[in-house]
mmCIF file of C-alpha atoms in Angstrom:
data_model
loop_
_atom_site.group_PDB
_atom_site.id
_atom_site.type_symbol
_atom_site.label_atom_id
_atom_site.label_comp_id
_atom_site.label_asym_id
_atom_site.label_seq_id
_atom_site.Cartn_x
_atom_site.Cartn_y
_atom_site.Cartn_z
ATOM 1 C CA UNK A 1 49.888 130.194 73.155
ATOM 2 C CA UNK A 2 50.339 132.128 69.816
ATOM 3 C CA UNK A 3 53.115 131.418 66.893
ATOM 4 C CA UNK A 4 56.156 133.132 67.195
ATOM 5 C CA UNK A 5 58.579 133.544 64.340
ATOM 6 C CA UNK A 6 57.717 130.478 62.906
ATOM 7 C CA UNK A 7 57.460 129.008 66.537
ATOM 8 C CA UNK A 8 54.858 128.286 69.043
ATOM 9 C CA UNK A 9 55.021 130.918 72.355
ATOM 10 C CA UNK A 10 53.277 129.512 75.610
ATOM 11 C CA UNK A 11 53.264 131.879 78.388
ATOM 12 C CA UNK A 12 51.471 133.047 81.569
ATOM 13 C CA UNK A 13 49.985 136.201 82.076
ATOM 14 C CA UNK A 14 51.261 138.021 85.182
ATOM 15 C CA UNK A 15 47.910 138.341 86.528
ATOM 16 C CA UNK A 16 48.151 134.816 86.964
ATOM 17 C CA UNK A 17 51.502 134.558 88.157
ATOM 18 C CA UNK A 18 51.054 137.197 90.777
ATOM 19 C CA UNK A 19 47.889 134.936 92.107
ATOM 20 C CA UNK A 20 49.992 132.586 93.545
ATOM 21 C CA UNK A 21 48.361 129.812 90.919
ATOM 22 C CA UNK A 22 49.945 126.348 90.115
ATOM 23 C CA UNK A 23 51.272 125.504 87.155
ATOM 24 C CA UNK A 24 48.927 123.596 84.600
ATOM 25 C CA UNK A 25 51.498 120.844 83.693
ATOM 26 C CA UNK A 26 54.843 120.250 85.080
ATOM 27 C CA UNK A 27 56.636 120.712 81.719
ATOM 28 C CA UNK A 28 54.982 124.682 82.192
ATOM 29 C CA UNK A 29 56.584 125.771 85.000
ATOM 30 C CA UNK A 30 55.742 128.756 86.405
ATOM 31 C CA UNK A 31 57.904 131.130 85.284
ATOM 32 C CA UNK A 32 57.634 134.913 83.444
ATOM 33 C CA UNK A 33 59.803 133.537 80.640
ATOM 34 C CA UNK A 34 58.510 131.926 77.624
ATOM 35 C CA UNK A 35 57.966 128.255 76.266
ATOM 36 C CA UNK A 36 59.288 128.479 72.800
ATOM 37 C CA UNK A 37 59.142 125.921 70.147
ATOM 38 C CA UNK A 38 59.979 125.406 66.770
ATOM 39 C CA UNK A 39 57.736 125.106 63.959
ATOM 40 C CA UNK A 40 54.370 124.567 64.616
ATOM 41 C CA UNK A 41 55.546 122.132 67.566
ATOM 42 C CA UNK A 42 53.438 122.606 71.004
ATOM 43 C CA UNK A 43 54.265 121.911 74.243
ATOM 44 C CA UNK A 44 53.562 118.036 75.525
ATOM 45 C CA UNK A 45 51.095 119.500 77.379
ATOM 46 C CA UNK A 46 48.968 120.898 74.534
ATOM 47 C CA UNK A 47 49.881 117.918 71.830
ATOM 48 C CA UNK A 48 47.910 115.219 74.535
ATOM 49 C CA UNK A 49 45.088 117.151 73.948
ATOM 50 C CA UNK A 50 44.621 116.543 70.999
ATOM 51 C CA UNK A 51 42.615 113.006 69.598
ATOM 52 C CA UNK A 52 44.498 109.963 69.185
ATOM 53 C CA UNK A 53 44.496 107.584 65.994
ATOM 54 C CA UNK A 54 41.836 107.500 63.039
ATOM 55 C CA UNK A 55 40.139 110.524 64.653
ATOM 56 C CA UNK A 56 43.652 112.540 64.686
ATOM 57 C CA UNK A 57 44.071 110.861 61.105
ATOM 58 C CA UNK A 58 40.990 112.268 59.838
ATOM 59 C CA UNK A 59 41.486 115.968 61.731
ATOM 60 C CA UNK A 60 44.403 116.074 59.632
ATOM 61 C CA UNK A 61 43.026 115.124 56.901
ATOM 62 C CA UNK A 62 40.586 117.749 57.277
ATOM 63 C CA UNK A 63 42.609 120.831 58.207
ATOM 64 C CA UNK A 64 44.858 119.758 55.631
ATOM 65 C CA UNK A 65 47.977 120.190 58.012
ATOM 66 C CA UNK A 66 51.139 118.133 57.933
ATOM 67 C CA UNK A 67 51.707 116.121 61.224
ATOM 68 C CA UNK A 68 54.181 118.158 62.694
ATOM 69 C CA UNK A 69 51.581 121.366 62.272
ATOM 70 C CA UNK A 70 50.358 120.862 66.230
ATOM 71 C CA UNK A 71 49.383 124.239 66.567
ATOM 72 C CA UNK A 72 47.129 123.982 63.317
ATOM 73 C CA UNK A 73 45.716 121.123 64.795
ATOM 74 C CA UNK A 74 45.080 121.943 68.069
ATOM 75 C CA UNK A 75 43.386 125.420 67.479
ATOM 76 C CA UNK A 76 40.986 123.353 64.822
ATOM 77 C CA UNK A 77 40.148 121.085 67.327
ATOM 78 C CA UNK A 78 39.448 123.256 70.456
ATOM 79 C CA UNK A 79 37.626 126.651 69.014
ATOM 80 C CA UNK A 80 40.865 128.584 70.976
ATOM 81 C CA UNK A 81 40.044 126.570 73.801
ATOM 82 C CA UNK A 82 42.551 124.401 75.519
ATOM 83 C CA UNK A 83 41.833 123.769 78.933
ATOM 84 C CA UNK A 84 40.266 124.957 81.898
ATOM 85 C CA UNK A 85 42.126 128.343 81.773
ATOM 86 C CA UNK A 86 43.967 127.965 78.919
ATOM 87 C CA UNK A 87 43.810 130.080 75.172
ATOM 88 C CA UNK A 88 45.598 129.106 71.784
ATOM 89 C CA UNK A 89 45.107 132.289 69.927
ATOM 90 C CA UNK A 90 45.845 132.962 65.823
ATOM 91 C CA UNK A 91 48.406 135.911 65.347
ATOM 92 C CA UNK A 92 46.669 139.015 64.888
ATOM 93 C CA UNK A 93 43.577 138.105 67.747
ATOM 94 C CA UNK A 94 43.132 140.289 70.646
ATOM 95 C CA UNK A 95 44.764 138.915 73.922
ATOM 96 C CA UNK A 96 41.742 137.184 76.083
ATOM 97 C CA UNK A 97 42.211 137.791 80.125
ATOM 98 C CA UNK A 98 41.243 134.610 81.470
ATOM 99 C CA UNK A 99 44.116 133.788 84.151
ATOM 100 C CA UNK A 100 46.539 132.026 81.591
ATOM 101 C CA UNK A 101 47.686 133.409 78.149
ATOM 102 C CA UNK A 102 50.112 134.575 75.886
ATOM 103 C CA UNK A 103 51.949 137.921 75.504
#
């Protein structure tokens, strides 16, 4: 997952596509095209990951992001991590083959 012209970008890798792998949430199909959403927005998938009530209060309190900021959110909360086989990466990192990923 990476931002994308002021969106968020979720896609698989191919290597993982041409495994034969399921899908890691039914709102990301398996597909070669792109998730897209707007600004700073993530996929269901990514925003239930992310802590509920006072602890999500005070994570945006301290990453000093607006609500809507997801992304911002979710990459303070996980180190990159976001699943078993999943990456959020900041613009500008390298690409990390895992299975899942972003192009």
């Amino acid at each position: 997952m990476r931002v994308n012209d002021g969106g968020t970008r979720f896609s698989y890798l191919p290597e993982y596509l041409a495994r034969g792998q399921t899908a890691i949430a039914s709102s990301l199909p398996l597909s070669a095209e792109p998730v897209v959403t707007g600004s700073g927005s993530v996929p269901p998938f990514f925003t239930h990951l992310l802590p509920e009530d006072r602890r999500l209060s005070s994570l945006r309190r301290a990453v000093k992001a607006s609500s809507d900021n997801e992304l911002a959110l979710r990459l303070a909360v996980g180190g990159g991590r976001c699943g078993s086989s999943c990456d959020c990466q900041r613009a500008g990192e390298g690409l990390r083959r895992n299975g899942l990923g972003t192009r």
